[in-house]
């Protein structure tokens, strides 16, 4: 680093990984998969993930 280079005091702003539309699509896909599965353990995991996604994107 030379004397003329000044370090940036703040990190770059973080960008969202998924858009609101992406989150809604994921929720719909989980709902569809939950209707198709008969595995109770998997269904519990799907429901938990669906709930967590719901805390970010209201239905």
mmCIF file with all atom_site columns, N, CA, C and O in Angstrom:
data_model
loop_
_atom_site.group_PDB
_atom_site.id
_atom_site.type_symbol
_atom_site.label_atom_id
_atom_site.label_alt_id
_atom_site.label_comp_id
_atom_site.label_asym_id
_atom_site.label_entity_id
_atom_site.label_seq_id
_atom_site.pdbx_PDB_ins_code
_atom_site.Cartn_x
_atom_site.Cartn_y
_atom_site.Cartn_z
_atom_site.occupancy
_atom_site.B_iso_or_equiv
_atom_site.pdbx_formal_charge
_atom_site.auth_seq_id
_atom_site.auth_comp_id
_atom_site.auth_asym_id
_atom_site.auth_atom_id
_atom_site.pdbx_PDB_model_num
ATOM 1   N N  . UNK A 1 1  ? 0.856   -1.176  0.000  1.00 0.00 ? 1  UNK A N  1
ATOM 2   C CA . UNK A 1 1  ? 0.000   0.000   0.000  1.00 0.00 ? 1  UNK A CA 1
ATOM 3   C C  . UNK A 1 1  ? 0.895   1.230   0.000  1.00 0.00 ? 1  UNK A C  1
ATOM 4   O O  . UNK A 1 1  ? 1.801   1.342   0.793  1.00 0.00 ? 1  UNK A O  1
ATOM 5   N N  . UNK A 1 2  ? 0.624   2.158   -0.872 1.00 0.00 ? 2  UNK A N  1
ATOM 6   C CA . UNK A 1 2  ? 1.444   3.372   -0.937 1.00 0.00 ? 2  UNK A CA 1
ATOM 7   C C  . UNK A 1 2  ? 0.862   4.418   0.005  1.00 0.00 ? 2  UNK A C  1
ATOM 8   O O  . UNK A 1 2  ? -0.225  4.266   0.553  1.00 0.00 ? 2  UNK A O  1
ATOM 9   N N  . UNK A 1 3  ? 1.594   5.505   0.157  1.00 0.00 ? 3  UNK A N  1
ATOM 10  C CA . UNK A 1 3  ? 1.147   6.566   1.066  1.00 0.00 ? 3  UNK A CA 1
ATOM 11  C C  . UNK A 1 3  ? -0.124  7.259   0.560  1.00 0.00 ? 3  UNK A C  1
ATOM 12  O O  . UNK A 1 3  ? -0.865  7.837   1.339  1.00 0.00 ? 3  UNK A O  1
ATOM 13  N N  . UNK A 1 4  ? -0.377  7.219   -0.760 1.00 0.00 ? 4  UNK A N  1
ATOM 14  C CA . UNK A 1 4  ? -1.560  7.892   -1.299 1.00 0.00 ? 4  UNK A CA 1
ATOM 15  C C  . UNK A 1 4  ? -2.821  7.039   -1.189 1.00 0.00 ? 4  UNK A C  1
ATOM 16  O O  . UNK A 1 4  ? -3.914  7.550   -1.298 1.00 0.00 ? 4  UNK A O  1
ATOM 17  N N  . UNK A 1 5  ? -2.648  5.726   -0.986 1.00 0.00 ? 5  UNK A N  1
ATOM 18  C CA . UNK A 1 5  ? -3.816  4.853   -0.818 1.00 0.00 ? 5  UNK A CA 1
ATOM 19  C C  . UNK A 1 5  ? -4.355  5.000   0.593  1.00 0.00 ? 5  UNK A C  1
ATOM 20  O O  . UNK A 1 5  ? -3.633  4.930   1.566  1.00 0.00 ? 5  UNK A O  1
ATOM 21  N N  . UNK A 1 6  ? -5.643  5.222   0.682  1.00 0.00 ? 6  UNK A N  1
ATOM 22  C CA . UNK A 1 6  ? -6.257  5.291   2.009  1.00 0.00 ? 6  UNK A CA 1
ATOM 23  C C  . UNK A 1 6  ? -7.206  4.109   2.153  1.00 0.00 ? 6  UNK A C  1
ATOM 24  O O  . UNK A 1 6  ? -8.001  3.837   1.255  1.00 0.00 ? 6  UNK A O  1
ATOM 25  N N  . UNK A 1 7  ? -7.128  3.399   3.245  1.00 0.00 ? 7  UNK A N  1
ATOM 26  C CA . UNK A 1 7  ? -8.025  2.254   3.427  1.00 0.00 ? 7  UNK A CA 1
ATOM 27  C C  . UNK A 1 7  ? -9.467  2.727   3.591  1.00 0.00 ? 7  UNK A C  1
ATOM 28  O O  . UNK A 1 7  ? -9.726  3.787   4.149  1.00 0.00 ? 7  UNK A O  1
ATOM 29  N N  . UNK A 1 8  ? -10.385 1.954   3.065  1.00 0.00 ? 8  UNK A N  1
ATOM 30  C CA . UNK A 1 8  ? -11.803 2.258   3.199  1.00 0.00 ? 8  UNK A CA 1
ATOM 31  C C  . UNK A 1 8  ? -12.209 1.915   4.630  1.00 0.00 ? 8  UNK A C  1
ATOM 32  O O  . UNK A 1 8  ? -12.112 0.767   5.043  1.00 0.00 ? 8  UNK A O  1
ATOM 33  N N  . UNK A 1 9  ? -12.674 2.878   5.429  1.00 0.00 ? 9  UNK A N  1
ATOM 34  C CA . UNK A 1 9  ? -12.979 2.612   6.835  1.00 0.00 ? 9  UNK A CA 1
ATOM 35  C C  . UNK A 1 9  ? -14.197 1.715   7.037  1.00 0.00 ? 9  UNK A C  1
ATOM 36  O O  . UNK A 1 9  ? -14.345 1.119   8.084  1.00 0.00 ? 9  UNK A O  1
ATOM 37  N N  . UNK A 1 10 ? -15.074 1.597   6.043  1.00 0.00 ? 10 UNK A N  1
ATOM 38  C CA . UNK A 1 10 ? -16.267 0.779   6.184  1.00 0.00 ? 10 UNK A CA 1
ATOM 39  C C  . UNK A 1 10 ? -16.312 -0.271  5.080  1.00 0.00 ? 10 UNK A C  1
ATOM 40  O O  . UNK A 1 10 ? -15.956 0.007   3.944  1.00 0.00 ? 10 UNK A O  1
ATOM 41  N N  . UNK A 1 11 ? -16.760 -1.465  5.430  1.00 0.00 ? 11 UNK A N  1
ATOM 42  C CA . UNK A 1 11 ? -16.875 -2.497  4.381  1.00 0.00 ? 11 UNK A CA 1
ATOM 43  C C  . UNK A 1 11 ? -18.001 -2.135  3.413  1.00 0.00 ? 11 UNK A C  1
ATOM 44  O O  . UNK A 1 11 ? -18.882 -1.341  3.733  1.00 0.00 ? 11 UNK A O  1
ATOM 45  N N  . UNK A 1 12 ? -17.939 -2.732  2.238  1.00 0.00 ? 12 UNK A N  1
ATOM 46  C CA . UNK A 1 12 ? -18.987 -2.496  1.243  1.00 0.00 ? 12 UNK A CA 1
ATOM 47  C C  . UNK A 1 12 ? -20.321 -2.986  1.790  1.00 0.00 ? 12 UNK A C  1
ATOM 48  O O  . UNK A 1 12 ? -20.380 -3.916  2.589  1.00 0.00 ? 12 UNK A O  1
ATOM 49  N N  . UNK A 1 13 ? -21.373 -2.362  1.356  1.00 0.00 ? 13 UNK A N  1
ATOM 50  C CA . UNK A 1 13 ? -22.720 -2.714  1.813  1.00 0.00 ? 13 UNK A CA 1
ATOM 51  C C  . UNK A 1 13 ? -23.080 -4.115  1.324  1.00 0.00 ? 13 UNK A C  1
ATOM 52  O O  . UNK A 1 13 ? -22.886 -4.455  0.158  1.00 0.00 ? 13 UNK A O  1
ATOM 53  N N  . UNK A 1 14 ? -23.626 -4.935  2.213  1.00 0.00 ? 14 UNK A N  1
ATOM 54  C CA . UNK A 1 14 ? -24.031 -6.293  1.862  1.00 0.00 ? 14 UNK A CA 1
ATOM 55  C C  . UNK A 1 14 ? -25.267 -6.248  0.969  1.00 0.00 ? 14 UNK A C  1
ATOM 56  O O  . UNK A 1 14 ? -26.128 -5.392  1.128  1.00 0.00 ? 14 UNK A O  1
ATOM 57  N N  . UNK A 1 15 ? -25.328 -7.166  0.046  1.00 0.00 ? 15 UNK A N  1
ATOM 58  C CA . UNK A 1 15 ? -26.481 -7.253  -0.844 1.00 0.00 ? 15 UNK A CA 1
ATOM 59  C C  . UNK A 1 15 ? -27.307 -8.475  -0.466 1.00 0.00 ? 15 UNK A C  1
ATOM 60  O O  . UNK A 1 15 ? -26.778 -9.487  -0.035 1.00 0.00 ? 15 UNK A O  1
ATOM 61  N N  . UNK A 1 16 ? -28.602 -8.384  -0.668 1.00 0.00 ? 16 UNK A N  1
ATOM 62  C CA . UNK A 1 16 ? -29.485 -9.496  -0.363 1.00 0.00 ? 16 UNK A CA 1
ATOM 63  C C  . UNK A 1 16 ? -29.177 -10.665 -1.294 1.00 0.00 ? 16 UNK A C  1
ATOM 64  O O  . UNK A 1 16 ? -28.937 -10.484 -2.490 1.00 0.00 ? 16 UNK A O  1
ATOM 65  N N  . UNK A 1 17 ? -29.182 -11.840 -0.728 1.00 0.00 ? 17 UNK A N  1
ATOM 66  C CA . UNK A 1 17 ? -28.919 -13.030 -1.523 1.00 0.00 ? 17 UNK A CA 1
ATOM 67  C C  . UNK A 1 17 ? -30.148 -13.421 -2.346 1.00 0.00 ? 17 UNK A C  1
ATOM 68  O O  . UNK A 1 17 ? -30.036 -13.806 -3.500 1.00 0.00 ? 17 UNK A O  1
ATOM 69  N N  . UNK A 1 18 ? -31.318 -13.293 -1.738 1.00 0.00 ? 18 UNK A N  1
ATOM 70  C CA . UNK A 1 18 ? -32.568 -13.658 -2.407 1.00 0.00 ? 18 UNK A CA 1
ATOM 71  C C  . UNK A 1 18 ? -33.530 -12.476 -2.412 1.00 0.00 ? 18 UNK A C  1
ATOM 72  O O  . UNK A 1 18 ? -33.617 -11.742 -1.442 1.00 0.00 ? 18 UNK A O  1
ATOM 73  N N  . UNK A 1 19 ? -34.264 -12.343 -3.492 1.00 0.00 ? 19 UNK A N  1
ATOM 74  C CA . UNK A 1 19 ? -35.259 -11.270 -3.578 1.00 0.00 ? 19 UNK A CA 1
ATOM 75  C C  . UNK A 1 19 ? -36.542 -11.706 -2.883 1.00 0.00 ? 19 UNK A C  1
ATOM 76  O O  . UNK A 1 19 ? -36.727 -12.880 -2.543 1.00 0.00 ? 19 UNK A O  1
ATOM 77  N N  . UNK A 1 20 ? -37.448 -10.776 -2.707 1.00 0.00 ? 20 UNK A N  1
ATOM 78  C CA . UNK A 1 20 ? -38.751 -11.087 -2.132 1.00 0.00 ? 20 UNK A CA 1
ATOM 79  C C  . UNK A 1 20 ? -39.479 -12.106 -3.009 1.00 0.00 ? 20 UNK A C  1
ATOM 80  O O  . UNK A 1 20 ? -40.095 -13.043 -2.502 1.00 0.00 ? 20 UNK A O  1
ATOM 81  N N  . UNK A 1 21 ? -39.383 -11.958 -4.316 1.00 0.00 ? 21 UNK A N  1
ATOM 82  C CA . UNK A 1 21 ? -40.023 -12.907 -5.230 1.00 0.00 ? 21 UNK A CA 1
ATOM 83  C C  . UNK A 1 21 ? -39.417 -14.300 -5.076 1.00 0.00 ? 21 UNK A C  1
ATOM 84  O O  . UNK A 1 21 ? -40.137 -15.304 -5.127 1.00 0.00 ? 21 UNK A O  1
ATOM 85  N N  . UNK A 1 22 ? -38.100 -14.371 -4.868 1.00 0.00 ? 22 UNK A N  1
ATOM 86  C CA . UNK A 1 22 ? -37.438 -15.662 -4.642 1.00 0.00 ? 22 UNK A CA 1
ATOM 87  C C  . UNK A 1 22 ? -37.975 -16.327 -3.379 1.00 0.00 ? 22 UNK A C  1
ATOM 88  O O  . UNK A 1 22 ? -38.243 -17.531 -3.358 1.00 0.00 ? 22 UNK A O  1
ATOM 89  N N  . UNK A 1 23 ? -38.143 -15.543 -2.327 1.00 0.00 ? 23 UNK A N  1
ATOM 90  C CA . UNK A 1 23 ? -38.630 -16.084 -1.063 1.00 0.00 ? 23 UNK A CA 1
ATOM 91  C C  . UNK A 1 23 ? -40.054 -16.614 -1.220 1.00 0.00 ? 23 UNK A C  1
ATOM 92  O O  . UNK A 1 23 ? -40.385 -17.690 -0.718 1.00 0.00 ? 23 UNK A O  1
ATOM 93  N N  . UNK A 1 24 ? -40.890 -15.888 -1.929 1.00 0.00 ? 24 UNK A N  1
ATOM 94  C CA . UNK A 1 24 ? -42.260 -16.343 -2.157 1.00 0.00 ? 24 UNK A CA 1
ATOM 95  C C  . UNK A 1 24 ? -42.277 -17.637 -2.963 1.00 0.00 ? 24 UNK A C  1
ATOM 96  O O  . UNK A 1 24 ? -43.054 -18.553 -2.677 1.00 0.00 ? 24 UNK A O  1
ATOM 97  N N  . UNK A 1 25 ? -41.419 -17.725 -3.976 1.00 0.00 ? 25 UNK A N  1
ATOM 98  C CA . UNK A 1 25 ? -41.328 -18.933 -4.791 1.00 0.00 ? 25 UNK A CA 1
ATOM 99  C C  . UNK A 1 25 ? -40.869 -20.117 -3.943 1.00 0.00 ? 25 UNK A C  1
ATOM 100 O O  . UNK A 1 25 ? -41.421 -21.220 -4.053 1.00 0.00 ? 25 UNK A O  1
ATOM 101 N N  . UNK A 1 26 ? -39.900 -19.908 -3.085 1.00 0.00 ? 26 UNK A N  1
ATOM 102 C CA . UNK A 1 26 ? -39.434 -20.977 -2.197 1.00 0.00 ? 26 UNK A CA 1
ATOM 103 C C  . UNK A 1 26 ? -40.542 -21.447 -1.268 1.00 0.00 ? 26 UNK A C  1
ATOM 104 O O  . UNK A 1 26 ? -40.715 -22.649 -1.036 1.00 0.00 ? 26 UNK A O  1
ATOM 105 N N  . UNK A 1 27 ? -41.313 -20.520 -0.740 1.00 0.00 ? 27 UNK A N  1
ATOM 106 C CA . UNK A 1 27 ? -42.423 -20.886 0.141  1.00 0.00 ? 27 UNK A CA 1
ATOM 107 C C  . UNK A 1 27 ? -43.460 -21.727 -0.613 1.00 0.00 ? 27 UNK A C  1
ATOM 108 O O  . UNK A 1 27 ? -43.940 -22.735 -0.101 1.00 0.00 ? 27 UNK A O  1
ATOM 109 N N  . UNK A 1 28 ? -43.791 -21.330 -1.844 1.00 0.00 ? 28 UNK A N  1
ATOM 110 C CA . UNK A 1 28 ? -44.761 -22.100 -2.634 1.00 0.00 ? 28 UNK A CA 1
ATOM 111 C C  . UNK A 1 28 ? -44.221 -23.495 -2.948 1.00 0.00 ? 28 UNK A C  1
ATOM 112 O O  . UNK A 1 28 ? -44.974 -24.481 -2.910 1.00 0.00 ? 28 UNK A O  1
ATOM 113 N N  . UNK A 1 29 ? -42.943 -23.588 -3.258 1.00 0.00 ? 29 UNK A N  1
ATOM 114 C CA . UNK A 1 29 ? -42.334 -24.896 -3.542 1.00 0.00 ? 29 UNK A CA 1
ATOM 115 C C  . UNK A 1 29 ? -42.369 -25.777 -2.297 1.00 0.00 ? 29 UNK A C  1
ATOM 116 O O  . UNK A 1 29 ? -42.660 -26.980 -2.386 1.00 0.00 ? 29 UNK A O  1
ATOM 117 N N  . UNK A 1 30 ? -42.098 -25.202 -1.138 1.00 0.00 ? 30 UNK A N  1
ATOM 118 C CA . UNK A 1 30 ? -42.161 -25.975 0.109  1.00 0.00 ? 30 UNK A CA 1
ATOM 119 C C  . UNK A 1 30 ? -43.585 -26.439 0.383  1.00 0.00 ? 30 UNK A C  1
ATOM 120 O O  . UNK A 1 30 ? -43.803 -27.577 0.817  1.00 0.00 ? 30 UNK A O  1
ATOM 121 N N  . UNK A 1 31 ? -44.555 -25.579 0.140  1.00 0.00 ? 31 UNK A N  1
ATOM 122 C CA . UNK A 1 31 ? -45.953 -25.965 0.346  1.00 0.00 ? 31 UNK A CA 1
ATOM 123 C C  . UNK A 1 31 ? -46.318 -27.144 -0.545 1.00 0.00 ? 31 UNK A C  1
ATOM 124 O O  . UNK A 1 31 ? -46.957 -28.103 -0.095 1.00 0.00 ? 31 UNK A O  1
ATOM 125 N N  . UNK A 1 32 ? -45.901 -27.103 -1.800 1.00 0.00 ? 32 UNK A N  1
ATOM 126 C CA . UNK A 1 32 ? -46.193 -28.179 -2.736 1.00 0.00 ? 32 UNK A CA 1
ATOM 127 C C  . UNK A 1 32 ? -45.524 -29.479 -2.292 1.00 0.00 ? 32 UNK A C  1
ATOM 128 O O  . UNK A 1 32 ? -46.137 -30.542 -2.308 1.00 0.00 ? 32 UNK A O  1
ATOM 129 N N  . UNK A 1 33 ? -44.289 -29.385 -1.887 1.00 0.00 ? 33 UNK A N  1
ATOM 130 C CA . UNK A 1 33 ? -43.555 -30.574 -1.449 1.00 0.00 ? 33 UNK A CA 1
ATOM 131 C C  . UNK A 1 33 ? -44.167 -31.142 -0.162 1.00 0.00 ? 33 UNK A C  1
ATOM 132 O O  . UNK A 1 33 ? -44.252 -32.361 0.003  1.00 0.00 ? 33 UNK A O  1
ATOM 133 N N  . UNK A 1 34 ? -44.610 -30.275 0.727  1.00 0.00 ? 34 UNK A N  1
ATOM 134 C CA . UNK A 1 34 ? -45.211 -30.732 1.982  1.00 0.00 ? 34 UNK A CA 1
ATOM 135 C C  . UNK A 1 34 ? -46.492 -31.524 1.702  1.00 0.00 ? 34 UNK A C  1
ATOM 136 O O  . UNK A 1 34 ? -46.766 -32.517 2.381  1.00 0.00 ? 34 UNK A O  1
ATOM 137 N N  . UNK A 1 35 ? -47.253 -31.103 0.688  1.00 0.00 ? 35 UNK A N  1
ATOM 138 C CA . UNK A 1 35 ? -48.483 -31.830 0.355  1.00 0.00 ? 35 UNK A CA 1
ATOM 139 C C  . UNK A 1 35 ? -48.165 -33.204 -0.240 1.00 0.00 ? 35 UNK A C  1
ATOM 140 O O  . UNK A 1 35 ? -48.955 -34.131 -0.109 1.00 0.00 ? 35 UNK A O  1
ATOM 141 N N  . UNK A 1 36 ? -47.006 -33.333 -0.879 1.00 0.00 ? 36 UNK A N  1
ATOM 142 C CA . UNK A 1 36 ? -46.659 -34.574 -1.570 1.00 0.00 ? 36 UNK A CA 1
ATOM 143 C C  . UNK A 1 36 ? -45.918 -35.586 -0.687 1.00 0.00 ? 36 UNK A C  1
ATOM 144 O O  . UNK A 1 36 ? -45.881 -36.762 -1.024 1.00 0.00 ? 36 UNK A O  1
ATOM 145 N N  . UNK A 1 37 ? -45.343 -35.151 0.414  1.00 0.00 ? 37 UNK A N  1
ATOM 146 C CA . UNK A 1 37 ? -44.546 -36.071 1.234  1.00 0.00 ? 37 UNK A CA 1
ATOM 147 C C  . UNK A 1 37 ? -45.393 -36.737 2.309  1.00 0.00 ? 37 UNK A C  1
ATOM 148 O O  . UNK A 1 37 ? -46.351 -36.154 2.807  1.00 0.00 ? 37 UNK A O  1
ATOM 149 N N  . UNK A 1 38 ? -45.022 -37.967 2.621  1.00 0.00 ? 38 UNK A N  1
ATOM 150 C CA . UNK A 1 38 ? -45.689 -38.697 3.694  1.00 0.00 ? 38 UNK A CA 1
ATOM 151 C C  . UNK A 1 38 ? -44.748 -38.928 4.874  1.00 0.00 ? 38 UNK A C  1
ATOM 152 O O  . UNK A 1 38 ? -45.167 -39.461 5.893  1.00 0.00 ? 38 UNK A O  1
ATOM 153 N N  . UNK A 1 39 ? -43.490 -38.525 4.729  1.00 0.00 ? 39 UNK A N  1
ATOM 154 C CA . UNK A 1 39 ? -42.484 -38.691 5.782  1.00 0.00 ? 39 UNK A CA 1
ATOM 155 C C  . UNK A 1 39 ? -42.701 -37.610 6.845  1.00 0.00 ? 39 UNK A C  1
ATOM 156 O O  . UNK A 1 39 ? -42.506 -36.421 6.592  1.00 0.00 ? 39 UNK A O  1
ATOM 157 N N  . UNK A 1 40 ? -43.104 -38.028 8.037  1.00 0.00 ? 40 UNK A N  1
ATOM 158 C CA . UNK A 1 40 ? -43.441 -37.070 9.099  1.00 0.00 ? 40 UNK A CA 1
ATOM 159 C C  . UNK A 1 40 ? -42.221 -36.256 9.541  1.00 0.00 ? 40 UNK A C  1
ATOM 160 O O  . UNK A 1 40 ? -42.348 -35.077 9.852  1.00 0.00 ? 40 UNK A O  1
ATOM 161 N N  . UNK A 1 41 ? -41.049 -36.865 9.572  1.00 0.00 ? 41 UNK A N  1
ATOM 162 C CA . UNK A 1 41 ? -39.838 -36.124 9.969  1.00 0.00 ? 41 UNK A CA 1
ATOM 163 C C  . UNK A 1 41 ? -39.503 -35.049 8.940  1.00 0.00 ? 41 UNK A C  1
ATOM 164 O O  . UNK A 1 41 ? -39.175 -33.919 9.294  1.00 0.00 ? 41 UNK A O  1
ATOM 165 N N  . UNK A 1 42 ? -39.598 -35.419 7.673  1.00 0.00 ? 42 UNK A N  1
ATOM 166 C CA . UNK A 1 42 ? -39.322 -34.436 6.616  1.00 0.00 ? 42 UNK A CA 1
ATOM 167 C C  . UNK A 1 42 ? -40.369 -33.326 6.635  1.00 0.00 ? 42 UNK A C  1
ATOM 168 O O  . UNK A 1 42 ? -40.050 -32.152 6.457  1.00 0.00 ? 42 UNK A O  1
ATOM 169 N N  . UNK A 1 43 ? -41.611 -33.697 6.869  1.00 0.00 ? 43 UNK A N  1
ATOM 170 C CA . UNK A 1 43 ? -42.681 -32.707 6.930  1.00 0.00 ? 43 UNK A CA 1
ATOM 171 C C  . UNK A 1 43 ? -42.443 -31.708 8.062  1.00 0.00 ? 43 UNK A C  1
ATOM 172 O O  . UNK A 1 43 ? -42.660 -30.509 7.897  1.00 0.00 ? 43 UNK A O  1
ATOM 173 N N  . UNK A 1 44 ? -41.946 -32.195 9.200  1.00 0.00 ? 44 UNK A N  1
ATOM 174 C CA . UNK A 1 44 ? -41.640 -31.298 10.315 1.00 0.00 ? 44 UNK A CA 1
ATOM 175 C C  . UNK A 1 44 ? -40.535 -30.317 9.925  1.00 0.00 ? 44 UNK A C  1
ATOM 176 O O  . UNK A 1 44 ? -40.602 -29.131 10.253 1.00 0.00 ? 44 UNK A O  1
ATOM 177 N N  . UNK A 1 45 ? -39.520 -30.803 9.205  1.00 0.00 ? 45 UNK A N  1
ATOM 178 C CA . UNK A 1 45 ? -38.430 -29.926 8.750  1.00 0.00 ? 45 UNK A CA 1
ATOM 179 C C  . UNK A 1 45 ? -38.938 -28.900 7.743  1.00 0.00 ? 45 UNK A C  1
ATOM 180 O O  . UNK A 1 45 ? -38.560 -27.730 7.776  1.00 0.00 ? 45 UNK A O  1
ATOM 181 N N  . UNK A 1 46 ? -39.806 -29.365 6.830  1.00 0.00 ? 46 UNK A N  1
ATOM 182 C CA . UNK A 1 46 ? -40.387 -28.464 5.825  1.00 0.00 ? 46 UNK A CA 1
ATOM 183 C C  . UNK A 1 46 ? -41.201 -27.379 6.512  1.00 0.00 ? 46 UNK A C  1
ATOM 184 O O  . UNK A 1 46 ? -41.091 -26.199 6.168  1.00 0.00 ? 46 UNK A O  1
ATOM 185 N N  . UNK A 1 47 ? -42.015 -27.771 7.484  1.00 0.00 ? 47 UNK A N  1
ATOM 186 C CA . UNK A 1 47 ? -42.842 -26.795 8.198  1.00 0.00 ? 47 UNK A CA 1
ATOM 187 C C  . UNK A 1 47 ? -41.997 -25.771 8.935  1.00 0.00 ? 47 UNK A C  1
ATOM 188 O O  . UNK A 1 47 ? -42.312 -24.578 8.945  1.00 0.00 ? 47 UNK A O  1
ATOM 189 N N  . UNK A 1 48 ? -40.896 -26.225 9.548  1.00 0.00 ? 48 UNK A N  1
ATOM 190 C CA . UNK A 1 48 ? -40.015 -25.298 10.266 1.00 0.00 ? 48 UNK A CA 1
ATOM 191 C C  . UNK A 1 48 ? -39.362 -24.306 9.298  1.00 0.00 ? 48 UNK A C  1
ATOM 192 O O  . UNK A 1 48 ? -39.298 -23.103 9.568  1.00 0.00 ? 48 UNK A O  1
ATOM 193 N N  . UNK A 1 49 ? -38.889 -24.800 8.166  1.00 0.00 ? 49 UNK A N  1
ATOM 194 C CA . UNK A 1 49 ? -38.265 -23.923 7.172  1.00 0.00 ? 49 UNK A CA 1
ATOM 195 C C  . UNK A 1 49 ? -39.296 -22.961 6.594  1.00 0.00 ? 49 UNK A C  1
ATOM 196 O O  . UNK A 1 49 ? -39.030 -21.764 6.436  1.00 0.00 ? 49 UNK A O  1
ATOM 197 N N  . UNK A 1 50 ? -40.486 -23.457 6.309  1.00 0.00 ? 50 UNK A N  1
ATOM 198 C CA . UNK A 1 50 ? -41.564 -22.603 5.796  1.00 0.00 ? 50 UNK A CA 1
ATOM 199 C C  . UNK A 1 50 ? -41.864 -21.487 6.783  1.00 0.00 ? 50 UNK A C  1
ATOM 200 O O  . UNK A 1 50 ? -42.027 -20.323 6.404  1.00 0.00 ? 50 UNK A O  1
ATOM 201 N N  . UNK A 1 51 ? -41.890 -21.815 8.062  1.00 0.00 ? 51 UNK A N  1
ATOM 202 C CA . UNK A 1 51 ? -42.148 -20.813 9.087  1.00 0.00 ? 51 UNK A CA 1
ATOM 203 C C  . UNK A 1 51 ? -41.026 -19.777 9.118  1.00 0.00 ? 51 UNK A C  1
ATOM 204 O O  . UNK A 1 51 ? -41.282 -18.575 9.202  1.00 0.00 ? 51 UNK A O  1
ATOM 205 N N  . UNK A 1 52 ? -39.775 -20.230 9.056  1.00 0.00 ? 52 UNK A N  1
ATOM 206 C CA . UNK A 1 52 ? -38.645 -19.287 9.080  1.00 0.00 ? 52 UNK A CA 1
ATOM 207 C C  . UNK A 1 52 ? -38.672 -18.362 7.861  1.00 0.00 ? 52 UNK A C  1
ATOM 208 O O  . UNK A 1 52 ? -38.412 -17.161 7.971  1.00 0.00 ? 52 UNK A O  1
ATOM 209 N N  . UNK A 1 53 ? -38.993 -18.912 6.711  1.00 0.00 ? 53 UNK A N  1
ATOM 210 C CA . UNK A 1 53 ? -39.109 -18.062 5.513  1.00 0.00 ? 53 UNK A CA 1
ATOM 211 C C  . UNK A 1 53 ? -40.266 -17.084 5.667  1.00 0.00 ? 53 UNK A C  1
ATOM 212 O O  . UNK A 1 53 ? -40.187 -15.952 5.210  1.00 0.00 ? 53 UNK A O  1
ATOM 213 N N  . UNK A 1 54 ? -41.320 -17.510 6.336  1.00 0.00 ? 54 UNK A N  1
ATOM 214 C CA . UNK A 1 54 ? -42.481 -16.655 6.537  1.00 0.00 ? 54 UNK A CA 1
ATOM 215 C C  . UNK A 1 54 ? -42.189 -15.468 7.425  1.00 0.00 ? 54 UNK A C  1
ATOM 216 O O  . UNK A 1 54 ? -42.860 -14.448 7.337  1.00 0.00 ? 54 UNK A O  1
ATOM 217 N N  . UNK A 1 55 ? -41.172 -15.573 8.278  1.00 0.00 ? 55 UNK A N  1
ATOM 218 C CA . UNK A 1 55 ? -40.850 -14.447 9.134  1.00 0.00 ? 55 UNK A CA 1
ATOM 219 C C  . UNK A 1 55 ? -40.213 -13.321 8.332  1.00 0.00 ? 55 UNK A C  1
ATOM 220 O O  . UNK A 1 55 ? -40.200 -12.190 8.760  1.00 0.00 ? 55 UNK A O  1
ATOM 221 N N  . UNK A 1 56 ? -39.717 -13.642 7.110  1.00 0.00 ? 56 UNK A N  1
ATOM 222 C CA . UNK A 1 56 ? -39.096 -12.632 6.259  1.00 0.00 ? 56 UNK A CA 1
ATOM 223 C C  . UNK A 1 56 ? -40.035 -12.108 5.193  1.00 0.00 ? 56 UNK A C  1
ATOM 224 O O  . UNK A 1 56 ? -39.944 -10.988 4.770  1.00 0.00 ? 56 UNK A O  1
ATOM 225 N N  . UNK A 1 57 ? -40.952 -12.974 4.732  1.00 0.00 ? 57 UNK A N  1
ATOM 226 C CA . UNK A 1 57 ? -41.880 -12.574 3.663  1.00 0.00 ? 57 UNK A CA 1
ATOM 227 C C  . UNK A 1 57 ? -43.282 -12.907 4.124  1.00 0.00 ? 57 UNK A C  1
ATOM 228 O O  . UNK A 1 57 ? -43.683 -14.063 4.114  1.00 0.00 ? 57 UNK A O  1
ATOM 229 N N  . UNK A 1 58 ? -44.049 -11.909 4.538  1.00 0.00 ? 58 UNK A N  1
ATOM 230 C CA . UNK A 1 58 ? -45.424 -12.180 4.970  1.00 0.00 ? 58 UNK A CA 1
ATOM 231 C C  . UNK A 1 58 ? -46.263 -12.732 3.819  1.00 0.00 ? 58 UNK A C  1
ATOM 232 O O  . UNK A 1 58 ? -46.098 -12.322 2.684  1.00 0.00 ? 58 UNK A O  1
ATOM 233 N N  . UNK A 1 59 ? -47.144 -13.643 4.145  1.00 0.00 ? 59 UNK A N  1
ATOM 234 C CA . UNK A 1 59 ? -48.028 -14.234 3.114  1.00 0.00 ? 59 UNK A CA 1
ATOM 235 C C  . UNK A 1 59 ? -49.109 -13.267 2.709  1.00 0.00 ? 59 UNK A C  1
ATOM 236 O O  . UNK A 1 59 ? -49.525 -12.428 3.430  1.00 0.00 ? 59 UNK A O  1
#
